[in-house]
Coordinates of C-alpha atoms and ligand atoms in Angstrom, one line a residue:
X1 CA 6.3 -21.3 -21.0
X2 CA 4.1 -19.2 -23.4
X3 CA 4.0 -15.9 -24.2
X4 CA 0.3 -14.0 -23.5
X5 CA 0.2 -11.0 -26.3
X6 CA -2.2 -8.3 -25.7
X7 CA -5.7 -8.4 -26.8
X8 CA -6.2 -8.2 -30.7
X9 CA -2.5 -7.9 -31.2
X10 CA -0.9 -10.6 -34.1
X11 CA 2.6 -11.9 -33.3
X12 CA 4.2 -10.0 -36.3
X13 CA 2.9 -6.9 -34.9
X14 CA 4.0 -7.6 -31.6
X15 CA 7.5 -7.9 -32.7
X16 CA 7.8 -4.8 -34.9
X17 CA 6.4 -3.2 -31.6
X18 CA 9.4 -4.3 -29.5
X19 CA 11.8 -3.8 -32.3
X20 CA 10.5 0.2 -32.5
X21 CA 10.6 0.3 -28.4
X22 CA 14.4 -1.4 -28.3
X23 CA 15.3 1.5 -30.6
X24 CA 14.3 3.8 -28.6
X25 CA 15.3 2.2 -25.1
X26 CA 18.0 0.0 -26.6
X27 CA 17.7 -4.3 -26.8
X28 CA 18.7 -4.7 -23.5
X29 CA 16.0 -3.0 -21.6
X30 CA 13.4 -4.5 -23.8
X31 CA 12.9 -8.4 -22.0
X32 CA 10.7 -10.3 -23.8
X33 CA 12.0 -14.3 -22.6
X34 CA 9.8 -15.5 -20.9
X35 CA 11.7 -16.6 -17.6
X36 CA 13.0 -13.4 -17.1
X37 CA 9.2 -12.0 -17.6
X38 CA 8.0 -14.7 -14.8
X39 CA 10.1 -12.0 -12.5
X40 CA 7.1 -10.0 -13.3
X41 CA 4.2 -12.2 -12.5
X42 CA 2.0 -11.5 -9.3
X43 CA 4.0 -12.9 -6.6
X44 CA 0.9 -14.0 -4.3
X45 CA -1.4 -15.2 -6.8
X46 CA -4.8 -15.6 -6.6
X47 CA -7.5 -17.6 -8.6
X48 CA -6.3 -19.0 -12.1
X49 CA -5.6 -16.8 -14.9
X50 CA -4.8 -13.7 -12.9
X51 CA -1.2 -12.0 -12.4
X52 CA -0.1 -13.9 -15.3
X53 CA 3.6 -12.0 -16.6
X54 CA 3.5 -9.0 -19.1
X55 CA 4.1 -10.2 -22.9
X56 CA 7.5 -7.8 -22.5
X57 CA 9.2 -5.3 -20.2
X58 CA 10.3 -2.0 -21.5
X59 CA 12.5 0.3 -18.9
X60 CA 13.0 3.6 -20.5
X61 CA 16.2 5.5 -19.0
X62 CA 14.4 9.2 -19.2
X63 CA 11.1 11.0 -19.5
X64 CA 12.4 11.4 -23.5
X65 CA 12.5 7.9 -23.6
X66 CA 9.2 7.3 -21.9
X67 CA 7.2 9.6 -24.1
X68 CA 8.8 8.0 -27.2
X69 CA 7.0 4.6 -25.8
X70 CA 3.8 5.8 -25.2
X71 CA 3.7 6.6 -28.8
X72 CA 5.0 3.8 -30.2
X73 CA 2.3 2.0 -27.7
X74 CA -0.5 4.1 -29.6
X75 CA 1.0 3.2 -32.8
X76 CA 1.0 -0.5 -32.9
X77 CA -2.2 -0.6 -30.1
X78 CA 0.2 -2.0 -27.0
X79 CA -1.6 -1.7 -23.7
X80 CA 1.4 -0.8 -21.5
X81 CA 1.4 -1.4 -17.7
X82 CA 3.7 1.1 -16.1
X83 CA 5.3 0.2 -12.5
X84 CA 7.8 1.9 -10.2
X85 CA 9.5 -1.0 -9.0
X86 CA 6.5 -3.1 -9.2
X87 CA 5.9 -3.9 -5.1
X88 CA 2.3 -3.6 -5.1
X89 CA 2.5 -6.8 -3.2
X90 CA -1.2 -8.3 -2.2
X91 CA -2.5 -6.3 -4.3
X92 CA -0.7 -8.0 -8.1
X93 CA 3.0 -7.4 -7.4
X94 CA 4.4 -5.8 -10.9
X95 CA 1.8 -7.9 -13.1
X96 CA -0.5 -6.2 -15.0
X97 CA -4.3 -5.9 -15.0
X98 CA -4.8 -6.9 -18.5
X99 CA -3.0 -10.0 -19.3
X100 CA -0.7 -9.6 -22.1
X101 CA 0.1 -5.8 -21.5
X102 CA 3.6 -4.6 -21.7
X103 CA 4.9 -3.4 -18.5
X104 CA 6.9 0.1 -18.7
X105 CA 9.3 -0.6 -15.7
X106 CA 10.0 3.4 -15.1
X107 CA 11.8 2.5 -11.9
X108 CA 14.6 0.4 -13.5
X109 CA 16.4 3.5 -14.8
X110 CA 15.2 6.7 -13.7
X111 CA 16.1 6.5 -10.1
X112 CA 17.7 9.5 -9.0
X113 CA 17.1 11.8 -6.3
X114 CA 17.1 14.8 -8.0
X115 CA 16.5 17.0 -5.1
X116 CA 16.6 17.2 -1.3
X117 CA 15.8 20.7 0.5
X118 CA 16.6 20.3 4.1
X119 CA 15.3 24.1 4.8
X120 CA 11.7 23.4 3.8
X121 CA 12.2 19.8 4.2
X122 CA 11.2 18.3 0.5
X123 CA 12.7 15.8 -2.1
X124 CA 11.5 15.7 -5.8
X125 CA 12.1 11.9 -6.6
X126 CA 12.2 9.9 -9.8
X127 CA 10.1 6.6 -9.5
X128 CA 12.8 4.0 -9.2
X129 CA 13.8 5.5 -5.6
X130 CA 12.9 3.4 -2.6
X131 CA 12.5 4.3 0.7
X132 CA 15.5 2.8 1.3
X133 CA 17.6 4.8 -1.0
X134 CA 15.7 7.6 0.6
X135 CA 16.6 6.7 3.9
X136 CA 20.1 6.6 3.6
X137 CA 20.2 9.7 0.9
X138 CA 18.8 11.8 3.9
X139 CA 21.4 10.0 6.7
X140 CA 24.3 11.4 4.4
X141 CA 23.0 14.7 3.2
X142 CA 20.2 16.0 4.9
X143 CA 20.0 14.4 8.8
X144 CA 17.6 16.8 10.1
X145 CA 14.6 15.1 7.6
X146 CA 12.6 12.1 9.0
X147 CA 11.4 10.0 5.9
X148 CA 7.6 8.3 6.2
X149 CA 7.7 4.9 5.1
X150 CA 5.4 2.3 4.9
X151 CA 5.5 -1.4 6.7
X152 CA 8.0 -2.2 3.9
X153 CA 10.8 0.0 2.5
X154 CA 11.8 -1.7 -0.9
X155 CA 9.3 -0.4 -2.8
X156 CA 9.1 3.0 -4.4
X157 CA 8.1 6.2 -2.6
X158 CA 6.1 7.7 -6.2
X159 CA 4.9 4.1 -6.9
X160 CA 3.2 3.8 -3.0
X161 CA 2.3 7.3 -3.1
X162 CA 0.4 6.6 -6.4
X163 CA -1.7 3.4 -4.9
X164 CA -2.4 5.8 -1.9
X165 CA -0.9 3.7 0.2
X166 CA -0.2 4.7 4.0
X167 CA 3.2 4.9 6.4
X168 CA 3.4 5.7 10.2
X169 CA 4.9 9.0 10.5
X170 CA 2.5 12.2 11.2
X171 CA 3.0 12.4 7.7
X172 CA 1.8 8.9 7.2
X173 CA -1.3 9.7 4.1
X174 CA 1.6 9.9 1.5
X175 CA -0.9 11.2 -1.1
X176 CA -2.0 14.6 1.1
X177 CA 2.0 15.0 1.5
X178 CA 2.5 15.0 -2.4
X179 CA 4.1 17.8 -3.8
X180 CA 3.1 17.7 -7.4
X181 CA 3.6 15.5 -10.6
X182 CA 5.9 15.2 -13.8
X183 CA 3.3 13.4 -16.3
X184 CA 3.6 11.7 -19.6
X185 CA 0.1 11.4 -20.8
X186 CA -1.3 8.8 -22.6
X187 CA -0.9 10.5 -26.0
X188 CA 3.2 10.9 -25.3
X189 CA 2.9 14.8 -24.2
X190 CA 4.3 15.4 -21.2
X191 CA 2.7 17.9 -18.1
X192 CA 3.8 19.2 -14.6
X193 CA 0.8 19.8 -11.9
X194 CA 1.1 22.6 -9.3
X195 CA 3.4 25.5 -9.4
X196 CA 5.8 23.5 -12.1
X197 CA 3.2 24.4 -14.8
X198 CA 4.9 28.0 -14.3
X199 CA 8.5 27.8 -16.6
X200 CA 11.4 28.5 -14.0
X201 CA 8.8 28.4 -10.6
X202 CA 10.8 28.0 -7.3
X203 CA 7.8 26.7 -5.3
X204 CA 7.0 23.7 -7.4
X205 CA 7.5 21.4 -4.2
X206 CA 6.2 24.2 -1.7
X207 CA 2.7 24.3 -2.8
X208 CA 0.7 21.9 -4.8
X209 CA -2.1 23.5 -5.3
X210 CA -0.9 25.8 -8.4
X211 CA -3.6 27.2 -10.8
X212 CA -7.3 25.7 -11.6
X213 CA -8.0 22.6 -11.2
X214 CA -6.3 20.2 -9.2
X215 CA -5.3 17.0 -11.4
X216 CA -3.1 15.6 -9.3
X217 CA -5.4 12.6 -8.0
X218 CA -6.4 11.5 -11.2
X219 CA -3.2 10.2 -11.4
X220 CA -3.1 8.0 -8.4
X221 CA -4.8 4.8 -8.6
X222 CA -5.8 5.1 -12.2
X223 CA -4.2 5.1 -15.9
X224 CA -3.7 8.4 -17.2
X225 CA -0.3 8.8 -17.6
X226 CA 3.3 7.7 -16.7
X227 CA 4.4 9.6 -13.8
X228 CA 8.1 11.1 -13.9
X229 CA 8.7 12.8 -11.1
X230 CA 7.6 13.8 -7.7
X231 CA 7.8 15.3 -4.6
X232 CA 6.7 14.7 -1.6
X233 CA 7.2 16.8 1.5
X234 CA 9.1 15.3 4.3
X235 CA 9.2 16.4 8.4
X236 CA 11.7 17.2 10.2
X237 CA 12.8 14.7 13.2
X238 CA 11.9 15.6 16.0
X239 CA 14.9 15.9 19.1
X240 CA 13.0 12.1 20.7
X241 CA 10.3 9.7 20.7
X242 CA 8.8 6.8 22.5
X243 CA 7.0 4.5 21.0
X244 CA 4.2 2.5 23.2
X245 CA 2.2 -0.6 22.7
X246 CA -0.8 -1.3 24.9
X247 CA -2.4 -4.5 25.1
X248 CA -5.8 -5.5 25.5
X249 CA -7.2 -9.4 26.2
X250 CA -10.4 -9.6 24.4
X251 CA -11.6 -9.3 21.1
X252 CA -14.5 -7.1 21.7
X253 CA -12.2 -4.9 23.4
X254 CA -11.8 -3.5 20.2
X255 CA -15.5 -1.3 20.2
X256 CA -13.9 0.2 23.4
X257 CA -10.4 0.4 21.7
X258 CA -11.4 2.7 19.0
X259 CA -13.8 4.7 21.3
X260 CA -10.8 5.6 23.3
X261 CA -8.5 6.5 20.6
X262 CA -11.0 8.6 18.3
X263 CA -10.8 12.0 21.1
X264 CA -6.6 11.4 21.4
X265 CA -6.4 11.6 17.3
X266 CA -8.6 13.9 15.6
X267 CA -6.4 16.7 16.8
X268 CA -3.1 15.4 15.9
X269 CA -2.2 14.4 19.6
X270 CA -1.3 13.3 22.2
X271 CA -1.6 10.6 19.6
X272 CA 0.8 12.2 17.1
X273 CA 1.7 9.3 14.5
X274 CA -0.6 7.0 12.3
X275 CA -1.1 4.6 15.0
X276 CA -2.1 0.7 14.4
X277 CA -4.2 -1.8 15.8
X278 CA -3.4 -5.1 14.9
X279 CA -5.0 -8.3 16.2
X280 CA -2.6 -11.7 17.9
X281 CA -2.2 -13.4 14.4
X282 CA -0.7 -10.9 13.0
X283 CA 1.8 -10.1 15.8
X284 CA 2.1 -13.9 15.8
X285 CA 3.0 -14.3 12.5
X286 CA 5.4 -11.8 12.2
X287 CA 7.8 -14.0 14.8
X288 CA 6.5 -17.3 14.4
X289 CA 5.3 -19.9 12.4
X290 CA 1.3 -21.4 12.3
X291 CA 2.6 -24.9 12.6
X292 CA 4.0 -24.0 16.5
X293 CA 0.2 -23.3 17.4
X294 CA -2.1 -25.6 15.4
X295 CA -1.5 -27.8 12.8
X296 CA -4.7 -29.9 12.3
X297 CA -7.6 -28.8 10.2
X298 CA -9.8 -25.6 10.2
X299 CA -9.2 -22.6 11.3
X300 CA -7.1 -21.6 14.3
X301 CA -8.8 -22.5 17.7
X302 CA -9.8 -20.1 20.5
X303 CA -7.1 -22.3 22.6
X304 CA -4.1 -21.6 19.7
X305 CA -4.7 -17.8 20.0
X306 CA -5.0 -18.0 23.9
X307 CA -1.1 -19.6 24.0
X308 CA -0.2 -17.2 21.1
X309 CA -1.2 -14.2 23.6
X310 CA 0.3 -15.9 26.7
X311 CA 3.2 -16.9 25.5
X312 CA 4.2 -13.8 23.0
X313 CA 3.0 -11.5 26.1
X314 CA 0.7 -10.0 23.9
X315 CA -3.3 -9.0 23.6
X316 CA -5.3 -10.2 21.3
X317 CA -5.7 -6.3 20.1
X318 CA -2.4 -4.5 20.2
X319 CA -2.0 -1.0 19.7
X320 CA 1.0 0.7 18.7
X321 CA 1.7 4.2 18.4
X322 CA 4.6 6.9 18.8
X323 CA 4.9 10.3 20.5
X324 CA 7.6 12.9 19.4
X325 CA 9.0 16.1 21.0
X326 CA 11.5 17.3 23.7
X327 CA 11.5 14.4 26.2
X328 CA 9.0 16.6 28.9
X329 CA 6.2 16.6 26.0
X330 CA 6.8 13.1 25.1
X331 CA 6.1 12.1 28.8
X332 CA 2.6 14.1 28.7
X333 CA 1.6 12.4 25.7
X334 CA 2.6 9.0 26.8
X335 CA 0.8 10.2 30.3
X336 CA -2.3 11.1 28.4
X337 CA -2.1 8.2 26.1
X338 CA -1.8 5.7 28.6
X339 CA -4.6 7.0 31.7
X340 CA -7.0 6.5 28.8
X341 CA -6.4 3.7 27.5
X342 CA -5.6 1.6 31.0
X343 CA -9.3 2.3 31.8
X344 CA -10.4 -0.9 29.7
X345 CA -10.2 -3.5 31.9
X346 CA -7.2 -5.8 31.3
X347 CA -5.0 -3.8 29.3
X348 CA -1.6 -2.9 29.9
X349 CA 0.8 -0.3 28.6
X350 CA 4.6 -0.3 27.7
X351 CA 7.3 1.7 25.6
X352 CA 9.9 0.4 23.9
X353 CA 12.3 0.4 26.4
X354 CA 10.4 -1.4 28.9
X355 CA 10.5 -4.7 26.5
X356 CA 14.2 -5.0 25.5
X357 CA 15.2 -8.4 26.0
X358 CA 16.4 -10.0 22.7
X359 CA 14.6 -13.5 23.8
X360 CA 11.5 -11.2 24.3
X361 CA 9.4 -12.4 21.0
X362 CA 6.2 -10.7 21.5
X363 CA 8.4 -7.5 21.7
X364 CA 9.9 -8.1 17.8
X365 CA 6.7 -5.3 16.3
X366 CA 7.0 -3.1 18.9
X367 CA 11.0 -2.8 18.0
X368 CA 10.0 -3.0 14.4
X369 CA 7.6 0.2 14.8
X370 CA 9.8 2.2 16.5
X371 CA 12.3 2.0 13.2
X372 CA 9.2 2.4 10.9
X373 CA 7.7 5.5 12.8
X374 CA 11.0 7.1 13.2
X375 CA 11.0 6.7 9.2
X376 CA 13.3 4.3 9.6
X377 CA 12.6 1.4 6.9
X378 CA 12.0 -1.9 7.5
X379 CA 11.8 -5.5 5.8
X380 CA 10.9 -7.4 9.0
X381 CA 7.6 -7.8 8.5
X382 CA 8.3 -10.4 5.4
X383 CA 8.2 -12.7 8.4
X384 CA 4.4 -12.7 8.5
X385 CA 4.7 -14.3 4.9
X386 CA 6.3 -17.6 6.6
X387 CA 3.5 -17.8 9.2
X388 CA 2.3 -20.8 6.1
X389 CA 4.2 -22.8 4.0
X390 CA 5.4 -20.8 0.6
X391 CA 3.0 -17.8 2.0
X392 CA 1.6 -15.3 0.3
X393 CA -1.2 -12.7 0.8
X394 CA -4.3 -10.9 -0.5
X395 CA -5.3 -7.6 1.2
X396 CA -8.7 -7.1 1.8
X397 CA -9.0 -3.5 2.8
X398 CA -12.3 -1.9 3.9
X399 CA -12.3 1.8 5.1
X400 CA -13.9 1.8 8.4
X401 CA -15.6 4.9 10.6
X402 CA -13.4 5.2 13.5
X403 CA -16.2 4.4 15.6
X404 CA -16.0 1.4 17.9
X405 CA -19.6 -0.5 17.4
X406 CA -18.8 -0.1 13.5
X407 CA -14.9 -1.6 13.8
X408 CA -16.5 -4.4 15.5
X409 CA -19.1 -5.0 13.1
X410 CA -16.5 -5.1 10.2
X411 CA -14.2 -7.3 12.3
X412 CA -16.9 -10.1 13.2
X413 CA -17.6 -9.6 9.6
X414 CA -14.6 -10.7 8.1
X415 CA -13.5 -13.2 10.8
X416 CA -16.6 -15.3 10.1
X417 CA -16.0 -15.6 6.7
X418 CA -12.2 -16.3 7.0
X419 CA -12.9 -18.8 9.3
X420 CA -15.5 -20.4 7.1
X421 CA -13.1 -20.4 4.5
X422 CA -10.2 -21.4 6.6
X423 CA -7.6 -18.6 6.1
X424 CA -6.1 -17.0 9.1
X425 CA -7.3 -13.3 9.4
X426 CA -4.2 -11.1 9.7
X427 CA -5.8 -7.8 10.9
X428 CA -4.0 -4.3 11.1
X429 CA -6.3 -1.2 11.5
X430 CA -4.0 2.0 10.5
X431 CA -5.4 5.0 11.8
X432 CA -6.2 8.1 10.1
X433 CA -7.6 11.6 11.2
X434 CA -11.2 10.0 10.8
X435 CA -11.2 6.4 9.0
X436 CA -9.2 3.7 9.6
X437 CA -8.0 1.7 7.0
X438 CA -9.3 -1.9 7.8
X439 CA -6.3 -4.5 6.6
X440 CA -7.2 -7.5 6.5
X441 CA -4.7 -9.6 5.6
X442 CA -5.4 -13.4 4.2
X443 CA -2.7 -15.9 4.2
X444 CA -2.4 -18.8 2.0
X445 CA -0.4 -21.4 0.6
X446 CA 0.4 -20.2 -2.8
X447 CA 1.5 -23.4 -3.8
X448 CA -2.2 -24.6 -3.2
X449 CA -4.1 -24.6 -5.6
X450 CA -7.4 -24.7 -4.0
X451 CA -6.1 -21.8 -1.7
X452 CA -5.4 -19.6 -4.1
X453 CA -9.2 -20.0 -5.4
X454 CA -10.5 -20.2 -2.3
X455 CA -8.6 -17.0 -1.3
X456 CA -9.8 -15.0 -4.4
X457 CA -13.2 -16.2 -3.5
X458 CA -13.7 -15.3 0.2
X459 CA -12.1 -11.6 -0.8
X460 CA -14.6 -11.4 -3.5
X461 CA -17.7 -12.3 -1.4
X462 CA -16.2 -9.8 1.3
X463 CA -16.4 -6.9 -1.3
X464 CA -20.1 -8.0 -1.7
X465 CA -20.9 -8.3 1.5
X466 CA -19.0 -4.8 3.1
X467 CA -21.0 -3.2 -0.2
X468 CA -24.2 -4.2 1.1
X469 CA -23.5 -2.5 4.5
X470 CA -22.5 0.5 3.1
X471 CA -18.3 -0.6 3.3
X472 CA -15.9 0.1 0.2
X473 CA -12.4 -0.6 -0.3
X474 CA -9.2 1.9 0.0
X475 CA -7.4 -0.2 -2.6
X476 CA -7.7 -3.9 -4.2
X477 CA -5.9 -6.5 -5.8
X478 CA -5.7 -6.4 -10.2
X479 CA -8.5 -9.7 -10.2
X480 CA -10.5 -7.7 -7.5
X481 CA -10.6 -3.9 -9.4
X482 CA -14.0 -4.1 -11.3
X483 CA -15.8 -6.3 -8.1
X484 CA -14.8 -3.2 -5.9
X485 CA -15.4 -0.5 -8.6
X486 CA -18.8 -2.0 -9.0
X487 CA -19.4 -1.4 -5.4
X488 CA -18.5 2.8 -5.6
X489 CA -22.3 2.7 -8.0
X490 CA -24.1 5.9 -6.2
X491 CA -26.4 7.2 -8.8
X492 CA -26.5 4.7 -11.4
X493 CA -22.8 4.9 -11.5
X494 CA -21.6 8.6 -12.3
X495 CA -18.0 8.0 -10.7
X496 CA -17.6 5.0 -13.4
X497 CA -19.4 7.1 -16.0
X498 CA -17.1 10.2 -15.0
X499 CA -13.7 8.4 -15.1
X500 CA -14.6 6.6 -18.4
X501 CA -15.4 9.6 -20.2
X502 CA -11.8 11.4 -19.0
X503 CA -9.9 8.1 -19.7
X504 CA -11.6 8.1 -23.4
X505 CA -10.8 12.2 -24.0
X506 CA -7.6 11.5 -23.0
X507 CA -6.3 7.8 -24.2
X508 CA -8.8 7.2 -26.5
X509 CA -6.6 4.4 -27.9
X510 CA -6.5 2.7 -24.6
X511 CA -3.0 1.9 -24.0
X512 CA -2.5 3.2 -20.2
X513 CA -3.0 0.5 -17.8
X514 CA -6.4 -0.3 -19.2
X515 CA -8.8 -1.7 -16.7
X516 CA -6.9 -0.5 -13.6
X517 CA -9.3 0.4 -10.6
X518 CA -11.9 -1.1 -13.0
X519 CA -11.7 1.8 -15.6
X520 CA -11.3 0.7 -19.1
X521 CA -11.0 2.2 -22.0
X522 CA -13.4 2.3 -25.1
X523 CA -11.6 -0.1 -26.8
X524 CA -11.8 -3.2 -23.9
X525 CA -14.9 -2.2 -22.4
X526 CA -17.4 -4.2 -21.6
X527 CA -15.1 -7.5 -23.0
X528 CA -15.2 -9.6 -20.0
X529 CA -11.1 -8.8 -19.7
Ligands
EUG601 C1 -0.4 -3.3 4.9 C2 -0.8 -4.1 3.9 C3 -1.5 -3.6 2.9 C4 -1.9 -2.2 2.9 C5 -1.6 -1.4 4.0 C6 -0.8 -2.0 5.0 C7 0.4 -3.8 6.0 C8 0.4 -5.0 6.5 C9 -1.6 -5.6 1.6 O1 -2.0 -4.3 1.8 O2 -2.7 -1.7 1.9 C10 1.2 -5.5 7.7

């Protein structure tokens, strides 16, 4: 196995690079053989040449330590690739944008808790912690505080929080619930945003806002610093809660579906949570494999998704949601919820506890949403990676009006083309205030070659074609970032234009994450990297 150094970067320089970092860090958190490194590769790859490993792993133990990086990094011209604990799965795993970069792992060591406030119901969080460690922090110390997690708990709440990625809860848009940053920037000086700009402030984690201008958001999604710290605001659980799935037969049920919901959510209830709607193969795949429904050629027939529904006791939309309260409010929500949705023809309603027979399959998400929108967290839906052999998955994630003609539109959209391209279309809408984030998961055989080409290919002509009706994407996959940066081009491109003059002011020797979200830095632009 060889070794990709960064761009422009001769092996002797390389080395006296590492050598200055494993001072700083010490040898052992400085990994530079390659098998260990492969740990770091994309774990669902896509296309050739993409999600390749870093050149080395660096895992500073404090923000010290992680300053004294970043400098060495604009010494010796090291593009570094900082991760939390690097689950960014679908979307590049821990692997870096720009091959050859050295990954910071920030997680690895600096994974404390270093506070929980049960009275306002906060927790400032170093980026190592997962939701798990979360989770079970608050079961011993702090009971009364409901965590929001997303579909899978390993990874890091700063990391997710930082990809604006989604959970389940009320609370559920992780960035809006962000509480304000600890940031090393890319020249090695490091900031706090919000009320921790003021030495000795008591509301750091109380209100985000601070003084001037709100940086906060340039730190998500992009490469302007190394984030340190964080807090994030968390709810208190409320005394009960049901959680309901409703079922509905056809797939253009779905205009009517989201026509329904849009009244029930704006206001925050009866429906109360981030709710989903996710189409028969993804319910499928979480408790089954493809091979039980269809294995000959092409892509799943209309007869293979008819026995998935019949036999699972599912829809081919199913919508999942949760209402919390004292047990009186809970039933007027659920009453609410369900009158209005029972008026589409075929569809039917239950709560958890009406499906709670262990041999009930189809029941498996509705069990696994209840945990995960009681901020509970979950690993179950793994499974859905085992729906094909050696699995894996891109994300392809259009934002979506939450208006039922347009959901339908994208929908027929991207099942056409994943059909064309034979790769099953593994669909969750997640629900906000007013978008929904349009996950459409593709699976493929990552062992297959011609998959993983075809997979990057059909994603790729999706961006394209969602662009050209006026669709752009929440979040991408590393080979994916320019194609959908290129899409956000109002005005001859002033967002590009606005973001490459910041990341030049303030990294203007390019060594944060260059290329991420398709913003490079003076140095690479323009190279074809
Ligand atoms: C999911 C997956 C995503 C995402 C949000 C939610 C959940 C899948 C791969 O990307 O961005 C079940």
């Amino acid at each position: 196995m060889s070794r990709t150094l960064p761009p422009d970067v001769s092996e002797q320089d390389f080395a006296r690079a590492l050598d200055a970092f494993a001072a700083v860090v010490g040898e052992k958190w400085v990994i530079s053989d390659p098998a260990e490194l492969a740990t770091y590769a994309d774990p669902y790859p896509v296309g050739e040449g993409f999600g390749q490993a870093p050149s080395a792993v660096v895992s500073p133990a404090d923000v010290e330590q992680v300053q004294a990086v970043v400098r060495i990094a604009n010494e010796h011209g090291i593009p570094l690739m900082p991760i939390s604990t690097g689950k960014n799965n679908g979307y590049g795993g821990a692997s870096p944008r720009l091959a050859g970069s050295v990954v910071v792992n920030t997680g690895a060591r600096m994974n404390r808790i270093l506070e929980v406030n049960e009275k306002y119901g906060y927790a400032l969080v170093e980026p190592g912690v997962t939701y798990f460690d979360l989770y079970e922090y608050l079961e011993e110390h702090a009971p009364s505080l409901m965590l929001d997690c997303p579909d899978l708990g390993w990874g890091s709440v700063v990391g997710n929080t930082l990809d604006r990625g989604v959970g389940y809860t009320p609370y559920g848009d992780h960035l809006m619930w962000q509480t304000g940053l600890e940031v090393v920037l890319p020249q090695g000086e490091v900031m706090r945003t919000g009320m921790g700009a003021v030495p000795d402030s008591n509301t750091w984690q109380l209100f985000p806002y601070g003084f001037g201008p709100f940086p906060d958001g340039l730190f998500t999604q992009s490469n302007l610093g190394v984030v340190t710290k964080m807090g994030i605001a968390l709810m208190q659980r409320p005394p009960a809660s049901a959680t309901y799935l409703i079922t509905f037969e056809n797939e253009s049920d779905l205009e009517q579906i989201v026509d329904t919901m849009l009244p029930l959510r704006i206001n925050m209830a009866p429906i109360q949570n981030v709710p989903v709607i996710r189409n028969i193969i993804l319910d499928a795949a979480a408790v089954s494999q493809r091979s039980e429904w269809y294995d000959g050629e092409g892509p799943l027939p209309a007869e293979a998704i008819e026995r998935m529904k019949s036999e699972l006791d599912l829809g081919y939309w199913n919508f999942y949601g949760t209402v919390y309260g004292p047990p009186p409010m809970i039933e007027m929500y659920l009453s609410m919820i369900k009158e209005a949705f029972l008026q589409i023809p075929g569809a039917r309603f239950f709560t958890h506890e009406d499906r709670n027979d262990p041999a009930d399959r189809g029941a498996h998400v509705l069990h696994d949403r209840h945990k995960i929108n009681n901020g509970r967290p979950s690993l179950d839906e793994l499974a859905v990676l085992d729906f094909v052999p050696h699995g894996g998955h891109i994300g392809f994630s259009p934002v979506s009006a939450p208006e039922g003609r347009d959901a339908m539109r994208q929908a027929a959209m991207v099942k056409a083309r994943a059909d064309e391209y034979v790769k099953d279309y593994a669909a969750q809408f997640i629900i906000g205030l007013r978008e929904m984030h349009h996950i459409c998961l593709f699976l493929y055989d990552t062992h297959d070659a011609d998959a993983r080409q075809e997979t990057l290919d059909l994603t790729r002509l999706l961006i394209k074609e969602a662009a050209a009706e006026g669709y752009g994407e929440y979040r991408t996959h590393n080979a994916l970032m320019d194609d959908v940066m290129a899409t956000f081009d109002w005005n001859d491109g002033a967002l590009l234009k606005f973001h490459e003059s910041i990341k030049d002011a303030l990294d203007p020797n390019g060594v944060i994450a260059p290329g991420k979200s398709g913003v490079w830095p003076a140095k690479y632009r323009g190279r074809g990297l």
